[in-house]
mmCIF file of C-alpha atoms and ligand atoms in Angstrom:
data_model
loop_
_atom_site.group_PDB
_atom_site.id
_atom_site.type_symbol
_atom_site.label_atom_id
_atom_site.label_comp_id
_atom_site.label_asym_id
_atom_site.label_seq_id
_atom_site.Cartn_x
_atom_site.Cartn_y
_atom_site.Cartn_z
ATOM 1 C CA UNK Q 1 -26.393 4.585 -9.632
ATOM 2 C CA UNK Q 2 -25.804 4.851 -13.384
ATOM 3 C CA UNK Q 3 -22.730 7.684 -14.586
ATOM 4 C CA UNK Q 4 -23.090 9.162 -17.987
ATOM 5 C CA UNK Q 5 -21.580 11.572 -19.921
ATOM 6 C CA UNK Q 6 -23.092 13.819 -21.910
ATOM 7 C CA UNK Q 7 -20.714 16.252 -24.655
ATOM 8 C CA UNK Q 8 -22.813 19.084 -24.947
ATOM 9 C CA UNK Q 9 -25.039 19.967 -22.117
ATOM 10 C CA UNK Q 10 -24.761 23.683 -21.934
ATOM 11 C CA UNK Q 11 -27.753 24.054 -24.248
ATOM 12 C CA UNK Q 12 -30.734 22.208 -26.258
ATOM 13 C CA UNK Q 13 -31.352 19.065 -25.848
ATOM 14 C CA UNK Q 14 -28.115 17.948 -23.771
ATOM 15 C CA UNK Q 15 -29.215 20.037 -21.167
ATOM 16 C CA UNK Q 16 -32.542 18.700 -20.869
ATOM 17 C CA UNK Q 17 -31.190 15.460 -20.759
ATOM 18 C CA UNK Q 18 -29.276 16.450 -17.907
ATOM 19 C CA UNK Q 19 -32.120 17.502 -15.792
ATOM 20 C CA UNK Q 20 -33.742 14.282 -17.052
ATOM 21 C CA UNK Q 21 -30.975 11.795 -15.839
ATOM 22 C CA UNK Q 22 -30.311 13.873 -12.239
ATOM 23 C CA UNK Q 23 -34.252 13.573 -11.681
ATOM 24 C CA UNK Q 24 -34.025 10.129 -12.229
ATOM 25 C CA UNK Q 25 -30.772 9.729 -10.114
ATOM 26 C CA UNK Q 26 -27.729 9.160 -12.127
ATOM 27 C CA UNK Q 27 -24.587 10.866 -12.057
ATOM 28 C CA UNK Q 28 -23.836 12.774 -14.863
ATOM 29 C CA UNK Q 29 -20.880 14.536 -15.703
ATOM 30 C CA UNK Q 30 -21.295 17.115 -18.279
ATOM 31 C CA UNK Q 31 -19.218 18.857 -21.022
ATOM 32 C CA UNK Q 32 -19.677 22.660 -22.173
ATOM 33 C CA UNK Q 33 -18.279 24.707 -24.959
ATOM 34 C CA UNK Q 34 -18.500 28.434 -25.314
ATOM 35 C CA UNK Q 35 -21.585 28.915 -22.750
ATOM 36 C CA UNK Q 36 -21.063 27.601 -18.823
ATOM 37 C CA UNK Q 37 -23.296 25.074 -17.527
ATOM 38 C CA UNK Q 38 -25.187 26.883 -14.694
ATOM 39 C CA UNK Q 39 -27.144 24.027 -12.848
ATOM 40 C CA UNK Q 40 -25.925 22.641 -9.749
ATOM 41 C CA UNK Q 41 -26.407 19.431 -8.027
ATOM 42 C CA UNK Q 42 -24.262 16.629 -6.119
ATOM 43 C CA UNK Q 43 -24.715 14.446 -8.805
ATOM 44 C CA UNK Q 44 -23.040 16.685 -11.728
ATOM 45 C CA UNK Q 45 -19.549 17.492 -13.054
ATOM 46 C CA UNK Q 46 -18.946 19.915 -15.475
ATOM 47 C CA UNK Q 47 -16.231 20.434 -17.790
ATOM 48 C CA UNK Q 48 -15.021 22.536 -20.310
ATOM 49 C CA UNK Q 49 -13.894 20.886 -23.779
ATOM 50 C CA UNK Q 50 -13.981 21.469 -27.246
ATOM 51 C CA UNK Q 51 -14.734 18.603 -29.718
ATOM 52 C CA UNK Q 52 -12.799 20.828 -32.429
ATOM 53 C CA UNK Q 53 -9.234 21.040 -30.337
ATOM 54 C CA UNK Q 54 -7.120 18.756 -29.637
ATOM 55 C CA UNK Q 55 -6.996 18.938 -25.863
ATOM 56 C CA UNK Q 56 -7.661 15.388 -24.448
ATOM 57 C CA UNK Q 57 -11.031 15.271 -22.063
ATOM 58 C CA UNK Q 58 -10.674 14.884 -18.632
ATOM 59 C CA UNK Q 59 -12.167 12.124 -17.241
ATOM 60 C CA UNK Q 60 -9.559 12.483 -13.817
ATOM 61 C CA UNK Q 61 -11.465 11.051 -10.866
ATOM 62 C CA UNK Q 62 -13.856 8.877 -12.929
ATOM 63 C CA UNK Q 63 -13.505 4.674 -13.016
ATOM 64 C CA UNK Q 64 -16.502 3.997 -14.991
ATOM 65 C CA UNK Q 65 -19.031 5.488 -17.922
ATOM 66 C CA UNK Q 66 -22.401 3.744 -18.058
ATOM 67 C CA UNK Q 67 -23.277 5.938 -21.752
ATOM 68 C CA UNK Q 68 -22.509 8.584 -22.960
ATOM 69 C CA UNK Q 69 -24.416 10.829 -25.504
ATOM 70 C CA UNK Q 70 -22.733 13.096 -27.924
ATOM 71 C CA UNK Q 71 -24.738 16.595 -28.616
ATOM 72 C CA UNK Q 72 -22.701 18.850 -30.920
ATOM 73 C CA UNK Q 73 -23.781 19.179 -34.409
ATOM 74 C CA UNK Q 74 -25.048 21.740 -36.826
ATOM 75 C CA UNK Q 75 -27.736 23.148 -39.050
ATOM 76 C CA UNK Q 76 -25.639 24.096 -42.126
ATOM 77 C CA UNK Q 77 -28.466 25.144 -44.842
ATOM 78 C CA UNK Q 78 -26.888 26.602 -48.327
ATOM 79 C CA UNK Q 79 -27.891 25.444 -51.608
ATOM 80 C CA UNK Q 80 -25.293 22.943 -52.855
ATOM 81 C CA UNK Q 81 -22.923 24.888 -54.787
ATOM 82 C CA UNK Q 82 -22.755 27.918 -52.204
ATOM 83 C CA UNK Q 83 -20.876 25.957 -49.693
ATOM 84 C CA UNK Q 84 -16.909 25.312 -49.794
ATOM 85 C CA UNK Q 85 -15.072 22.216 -48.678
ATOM 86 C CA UNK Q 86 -13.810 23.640 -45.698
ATOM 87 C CA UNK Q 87 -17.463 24.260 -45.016
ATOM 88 C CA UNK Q 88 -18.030 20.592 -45.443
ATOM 89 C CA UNK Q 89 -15.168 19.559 -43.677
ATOM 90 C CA UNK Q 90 -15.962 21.803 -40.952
ATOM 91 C CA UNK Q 91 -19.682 20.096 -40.506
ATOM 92 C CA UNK Q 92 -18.000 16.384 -40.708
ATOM 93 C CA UNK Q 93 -15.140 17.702 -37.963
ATOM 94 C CA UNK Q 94 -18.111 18.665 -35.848
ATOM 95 C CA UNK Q 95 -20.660 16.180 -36.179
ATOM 96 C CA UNK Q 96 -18.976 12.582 -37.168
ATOM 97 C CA UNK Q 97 -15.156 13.155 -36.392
ATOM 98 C CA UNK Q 98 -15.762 15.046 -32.960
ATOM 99 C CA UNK Q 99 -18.069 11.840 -31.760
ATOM 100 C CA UNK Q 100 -15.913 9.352 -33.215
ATOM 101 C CA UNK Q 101 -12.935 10.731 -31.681
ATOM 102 C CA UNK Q 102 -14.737 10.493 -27.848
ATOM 103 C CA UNK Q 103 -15.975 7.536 -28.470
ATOM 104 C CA UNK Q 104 -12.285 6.273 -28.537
ATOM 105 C CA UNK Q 105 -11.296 8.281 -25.625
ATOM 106 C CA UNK Q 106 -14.078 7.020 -23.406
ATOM 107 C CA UNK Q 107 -13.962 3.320 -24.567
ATOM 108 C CA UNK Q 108 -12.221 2.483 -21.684
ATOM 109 C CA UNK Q 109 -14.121 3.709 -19.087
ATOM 110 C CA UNK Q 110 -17.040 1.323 -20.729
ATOM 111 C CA UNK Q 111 -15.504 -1.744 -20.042
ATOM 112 C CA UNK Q 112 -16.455 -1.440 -16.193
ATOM 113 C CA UNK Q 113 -20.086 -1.114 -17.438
ATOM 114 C CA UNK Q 114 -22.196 -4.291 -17.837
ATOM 115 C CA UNK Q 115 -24.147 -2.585 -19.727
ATOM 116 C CA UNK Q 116 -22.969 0.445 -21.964
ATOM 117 C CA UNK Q 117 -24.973 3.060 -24.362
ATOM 118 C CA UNK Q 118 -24.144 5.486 -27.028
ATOM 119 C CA UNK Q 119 -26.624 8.099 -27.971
ATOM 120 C CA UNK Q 120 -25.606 9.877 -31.742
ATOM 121 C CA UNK Q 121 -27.529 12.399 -33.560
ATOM 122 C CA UNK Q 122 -28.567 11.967 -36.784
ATOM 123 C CA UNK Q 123 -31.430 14.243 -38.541
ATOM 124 C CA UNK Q 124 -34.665 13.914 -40.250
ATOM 125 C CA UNK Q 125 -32.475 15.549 -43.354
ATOM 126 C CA UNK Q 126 -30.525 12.551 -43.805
ATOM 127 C CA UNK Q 127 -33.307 10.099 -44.498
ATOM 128 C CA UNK Q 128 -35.685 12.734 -46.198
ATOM 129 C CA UNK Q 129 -34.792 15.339 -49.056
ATOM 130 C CA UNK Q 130 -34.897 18.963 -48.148
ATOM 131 C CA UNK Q 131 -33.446 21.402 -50.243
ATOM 132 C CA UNK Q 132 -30.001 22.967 -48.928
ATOM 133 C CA UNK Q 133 -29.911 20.317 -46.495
ATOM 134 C CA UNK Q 134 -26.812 19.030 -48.222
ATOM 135 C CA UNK Q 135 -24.172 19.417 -45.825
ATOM 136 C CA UNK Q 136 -27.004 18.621 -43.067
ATOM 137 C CA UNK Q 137 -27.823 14.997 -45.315
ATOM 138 C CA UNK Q 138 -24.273 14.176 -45.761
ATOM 139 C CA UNK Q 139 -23.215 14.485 -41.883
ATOM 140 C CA UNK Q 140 -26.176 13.162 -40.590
ATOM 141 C CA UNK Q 141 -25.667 10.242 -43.221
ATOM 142 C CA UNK Q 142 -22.462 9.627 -41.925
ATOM 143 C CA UNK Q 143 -23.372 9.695 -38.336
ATOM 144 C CA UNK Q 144 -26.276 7.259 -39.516
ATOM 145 C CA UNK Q 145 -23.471 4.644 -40.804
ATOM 146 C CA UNK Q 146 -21.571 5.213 -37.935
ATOM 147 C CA UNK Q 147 -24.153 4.108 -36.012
ATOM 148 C CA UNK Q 148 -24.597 0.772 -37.189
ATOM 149 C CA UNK Q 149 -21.294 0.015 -37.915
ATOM 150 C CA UNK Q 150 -19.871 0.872 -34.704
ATOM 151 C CA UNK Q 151 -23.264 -1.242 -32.969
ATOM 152 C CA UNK Q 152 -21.815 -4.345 -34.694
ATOM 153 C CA UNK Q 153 -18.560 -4.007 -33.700
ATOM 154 C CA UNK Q 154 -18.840 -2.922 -30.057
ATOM 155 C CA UNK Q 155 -21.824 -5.139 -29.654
ATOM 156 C CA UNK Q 156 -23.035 -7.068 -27.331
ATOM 157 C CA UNK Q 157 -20.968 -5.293 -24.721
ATOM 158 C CA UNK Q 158 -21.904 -1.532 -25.590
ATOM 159 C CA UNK Q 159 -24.971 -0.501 -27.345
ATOM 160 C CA UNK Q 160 -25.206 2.399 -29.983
ATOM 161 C CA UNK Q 161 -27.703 3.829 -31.477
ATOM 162 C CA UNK Q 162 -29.141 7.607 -32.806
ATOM 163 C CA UNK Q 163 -31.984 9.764 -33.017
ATOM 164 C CA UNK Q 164 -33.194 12.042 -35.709
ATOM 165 C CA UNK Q 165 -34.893 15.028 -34.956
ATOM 166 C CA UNK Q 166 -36.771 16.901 -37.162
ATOM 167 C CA UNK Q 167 -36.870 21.101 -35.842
ATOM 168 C CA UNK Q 168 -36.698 21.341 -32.666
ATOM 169 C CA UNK Q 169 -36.866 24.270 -30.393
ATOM 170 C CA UNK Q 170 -33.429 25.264 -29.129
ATOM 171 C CA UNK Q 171 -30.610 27.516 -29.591
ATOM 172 C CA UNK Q 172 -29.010 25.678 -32.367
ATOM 173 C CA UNK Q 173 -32.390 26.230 -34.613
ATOM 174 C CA UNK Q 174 -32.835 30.018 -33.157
ATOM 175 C CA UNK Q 175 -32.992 31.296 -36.864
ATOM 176 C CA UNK Q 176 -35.810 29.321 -37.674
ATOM 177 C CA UNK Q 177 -37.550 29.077 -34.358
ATOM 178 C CA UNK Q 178 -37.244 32.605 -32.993
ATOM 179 C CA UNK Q 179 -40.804 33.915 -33.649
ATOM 180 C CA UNK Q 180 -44.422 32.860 -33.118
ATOM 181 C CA UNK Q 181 -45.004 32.965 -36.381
ATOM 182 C CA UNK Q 182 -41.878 30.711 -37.761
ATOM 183 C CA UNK Q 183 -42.777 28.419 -34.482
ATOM 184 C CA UNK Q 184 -46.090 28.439 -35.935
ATOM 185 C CA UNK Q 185 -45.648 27.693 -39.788
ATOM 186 C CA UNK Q 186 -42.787 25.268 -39.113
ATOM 187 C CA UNK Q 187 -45.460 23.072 -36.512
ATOM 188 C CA UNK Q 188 -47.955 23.198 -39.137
ATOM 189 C CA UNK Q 189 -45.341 21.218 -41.433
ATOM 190 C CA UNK Q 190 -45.503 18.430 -38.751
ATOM 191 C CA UNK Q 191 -47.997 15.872 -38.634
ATOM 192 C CA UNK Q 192 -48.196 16.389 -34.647
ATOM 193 C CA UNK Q 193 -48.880 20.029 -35.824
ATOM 194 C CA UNK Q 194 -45.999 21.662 -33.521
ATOM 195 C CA UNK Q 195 -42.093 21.282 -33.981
ATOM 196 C CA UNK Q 196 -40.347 19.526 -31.173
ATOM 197 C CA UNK Q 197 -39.191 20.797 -27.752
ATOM 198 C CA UNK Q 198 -35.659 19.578 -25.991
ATOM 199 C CA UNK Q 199 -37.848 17.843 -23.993
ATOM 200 C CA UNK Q 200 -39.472 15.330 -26.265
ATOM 201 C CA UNK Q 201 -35.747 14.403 -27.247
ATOM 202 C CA UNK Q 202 -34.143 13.985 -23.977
ATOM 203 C CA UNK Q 203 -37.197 11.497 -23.123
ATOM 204 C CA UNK Q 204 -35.196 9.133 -25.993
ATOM 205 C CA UNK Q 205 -32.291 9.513 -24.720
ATOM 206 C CA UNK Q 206 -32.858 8.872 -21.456
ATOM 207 C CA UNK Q 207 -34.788 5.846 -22.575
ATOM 208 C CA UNK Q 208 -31.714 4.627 -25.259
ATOM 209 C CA UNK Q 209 -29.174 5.278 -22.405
ATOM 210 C CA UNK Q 210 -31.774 3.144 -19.617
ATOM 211 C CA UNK Q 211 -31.450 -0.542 -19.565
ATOM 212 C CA UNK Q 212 -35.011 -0.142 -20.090
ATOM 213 C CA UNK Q 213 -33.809 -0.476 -23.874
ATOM 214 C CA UNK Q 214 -31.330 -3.458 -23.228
ATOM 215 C CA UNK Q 215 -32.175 -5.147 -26.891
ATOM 216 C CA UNK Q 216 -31.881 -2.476 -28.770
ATOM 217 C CA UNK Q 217 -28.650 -1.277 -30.984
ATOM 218 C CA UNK Q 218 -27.803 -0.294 -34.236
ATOM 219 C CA UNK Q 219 -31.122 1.855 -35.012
ATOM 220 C CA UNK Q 220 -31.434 5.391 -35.835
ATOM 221 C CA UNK Q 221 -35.207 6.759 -34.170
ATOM 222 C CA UNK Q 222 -37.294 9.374 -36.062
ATOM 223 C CA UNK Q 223 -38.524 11.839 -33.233
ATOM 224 C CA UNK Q 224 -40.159 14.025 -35.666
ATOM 225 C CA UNK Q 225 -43.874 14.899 -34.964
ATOM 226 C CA UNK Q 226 -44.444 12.426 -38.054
ATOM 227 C CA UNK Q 227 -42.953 14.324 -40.378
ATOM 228 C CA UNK Q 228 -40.797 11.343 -42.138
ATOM 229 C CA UNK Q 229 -43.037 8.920 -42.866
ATOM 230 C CA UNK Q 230 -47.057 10.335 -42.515
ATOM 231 C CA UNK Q 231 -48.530 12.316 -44.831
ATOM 232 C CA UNK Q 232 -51.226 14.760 -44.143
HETATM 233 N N1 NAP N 1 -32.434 21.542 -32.887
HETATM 234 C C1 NAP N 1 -32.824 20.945 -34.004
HETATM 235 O O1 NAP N 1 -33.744 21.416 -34.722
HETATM 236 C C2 NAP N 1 -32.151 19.675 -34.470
HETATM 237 C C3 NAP N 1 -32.689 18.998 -35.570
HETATM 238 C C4 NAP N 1 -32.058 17.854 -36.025
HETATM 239 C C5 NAP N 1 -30.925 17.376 -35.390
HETATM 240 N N2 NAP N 1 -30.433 18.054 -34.307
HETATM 241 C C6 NAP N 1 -29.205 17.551 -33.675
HETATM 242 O O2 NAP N 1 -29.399 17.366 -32.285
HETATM 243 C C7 NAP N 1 -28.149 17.579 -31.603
HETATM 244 C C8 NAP N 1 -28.355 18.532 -30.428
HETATM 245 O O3 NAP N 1 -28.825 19.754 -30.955
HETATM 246 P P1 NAP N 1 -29.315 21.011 -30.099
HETATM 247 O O4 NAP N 1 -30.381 21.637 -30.920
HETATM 248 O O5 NAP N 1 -29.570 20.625 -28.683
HETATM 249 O O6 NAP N 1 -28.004 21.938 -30.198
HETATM 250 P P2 NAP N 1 -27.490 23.147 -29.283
HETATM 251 O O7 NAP N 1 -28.602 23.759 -28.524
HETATM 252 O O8 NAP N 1 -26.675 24.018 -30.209
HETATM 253 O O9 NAP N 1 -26.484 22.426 -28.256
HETATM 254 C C9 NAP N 1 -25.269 21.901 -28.731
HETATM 255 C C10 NAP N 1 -24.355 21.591 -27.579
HETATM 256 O O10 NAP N 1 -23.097 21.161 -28.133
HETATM 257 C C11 NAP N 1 -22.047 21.978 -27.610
HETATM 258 N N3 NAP N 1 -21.008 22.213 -28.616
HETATM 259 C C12 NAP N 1 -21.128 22.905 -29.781
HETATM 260 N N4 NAP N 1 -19.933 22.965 -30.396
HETATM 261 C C13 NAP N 1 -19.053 22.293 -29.614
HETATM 262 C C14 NAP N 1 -17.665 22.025 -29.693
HETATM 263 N N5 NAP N 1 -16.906 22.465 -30.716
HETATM 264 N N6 NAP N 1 -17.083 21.309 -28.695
HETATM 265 C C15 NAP N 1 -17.819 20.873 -27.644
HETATM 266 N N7 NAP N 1 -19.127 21.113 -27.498
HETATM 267 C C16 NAP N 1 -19.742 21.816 -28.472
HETATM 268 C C17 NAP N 1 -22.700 23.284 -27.212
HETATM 269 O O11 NAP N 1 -21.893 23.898 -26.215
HETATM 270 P P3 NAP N 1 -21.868 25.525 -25.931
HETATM 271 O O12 NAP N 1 -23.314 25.970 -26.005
HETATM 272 O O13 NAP N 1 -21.265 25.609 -24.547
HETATM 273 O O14 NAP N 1 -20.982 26.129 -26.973
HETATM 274 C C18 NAP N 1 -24.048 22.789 -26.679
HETATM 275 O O15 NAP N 1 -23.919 22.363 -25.348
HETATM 276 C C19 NAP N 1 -27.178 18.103 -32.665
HETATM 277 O O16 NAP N 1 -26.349 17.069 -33.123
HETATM 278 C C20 NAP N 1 -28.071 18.552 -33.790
HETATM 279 O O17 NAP N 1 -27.431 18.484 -35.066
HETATM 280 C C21 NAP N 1 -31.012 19.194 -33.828
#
């Protein structure tokens, strides 16, 4: 039985991933932030910790971590020159510093692993232009470097590797999922003619955390319905 950790499975697409990696028998234990994590099974721990403090997590009880995949991040749309640097600094704390700062604190528990994965998010905004995507491109841009930097250096003992969603429905999108017709207009932008559900990005992760994807590190995935590279 496989243990992974997943920072950020009170919502979206970490908590799919949960119910993806208990139905396929791991042991996961699970981190929340402001909203409790209501499933229950043997196979899952919950804890409460905040990316953005500077309480230690508490892995107390746990010898090894199999993966781990790291879910905060944010959807920070302003043109470019109505956003301060604490803004900024605020979307880099949460998205880039919060994962490279677990990543450290978990290494550890890795080496007991013969095989280790870590799951990043990236977005499709950081290898395509949208406007006021800026502090969305230059997080996800850094998460995208961190990636493959951190794949060489931890490699071949611990795989890394990140996705890119374009929208997807959860609660981190709400404003621009939250009626038929912005689910509607949004899908039509897509290639695959719908935006994405939590669902079709847990499958990845489940799949980049599985041995099932031994040989594969430093690459960031496009799970977009198309939208990055067809054209319709
Ligand atoms: N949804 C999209 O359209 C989309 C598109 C491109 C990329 N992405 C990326 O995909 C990843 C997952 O997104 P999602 O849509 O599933 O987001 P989500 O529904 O907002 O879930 C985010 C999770 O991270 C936790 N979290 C937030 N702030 C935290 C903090 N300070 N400390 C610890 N945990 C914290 C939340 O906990 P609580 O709920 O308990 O506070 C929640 O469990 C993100 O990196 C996002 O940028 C999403």
């Amino acid at each position: 039985m496989k243990t992974y950790l997943v920072i950020g499975g009170s919502s979206g697409i970490g908590a799919s991933t949960i119910e993806r990696l208990i139905r396929n028998g791991d042991r996961v234990i699970a981190t929340y932030h402001k909203n409790e994590i209501t499933s229950q099974h043997p196979n899952l721990s919950t804890l409460s910790y905040d990316v953005m403090g500077y309480d230690p997590l508490n892995l107390e009880g746990i010898d090894k971590l199999d993966g781990m995949v790291y879910c905060p991040g944010s959807i920070s749309l302003k043109p470019y020159n109505r956003f301060t640097e604490e803004e900024l600094i605020q979307d880099i704390r949460l998205n880039v510093l919060g994962a490279h700062k677990v990543i450290k604190e978990v290494s550890s528990f890795f080496k007991k692993s013969p095989e280790a994965s870590i799951v990043l998010f990236s977005s499709v905004a950081a290898g395509l232009g949208f406007p006021y995507h800026l502090q969305v491109g230059i997080s996800k841009g850094a998460v995208e470097g961190m990636t493959k930097s951190l794949a060489a250096e931890l490699s071949p003992n611990i795989r890394v590797n990140a996705i890119a969603p374009s929208l997807t429905n959860t609660p981190l999108a709400e404003n621009l999922v939250n009626t038929d017709e912005k689910r509607e207009a949004n899908g039509k932008r897509h290639p695959m003619g719908r935006i994405g559900e939590s669902q079709d990005i847990s499958a990845m992760v489940s799949f980049l955390l599985s041995d099932q994807s031994s040989w594969i590190t430093g690459q960031i995935f496009n799970v977009d319905g198309g939208i990055s590279s067809l054209k319709k």
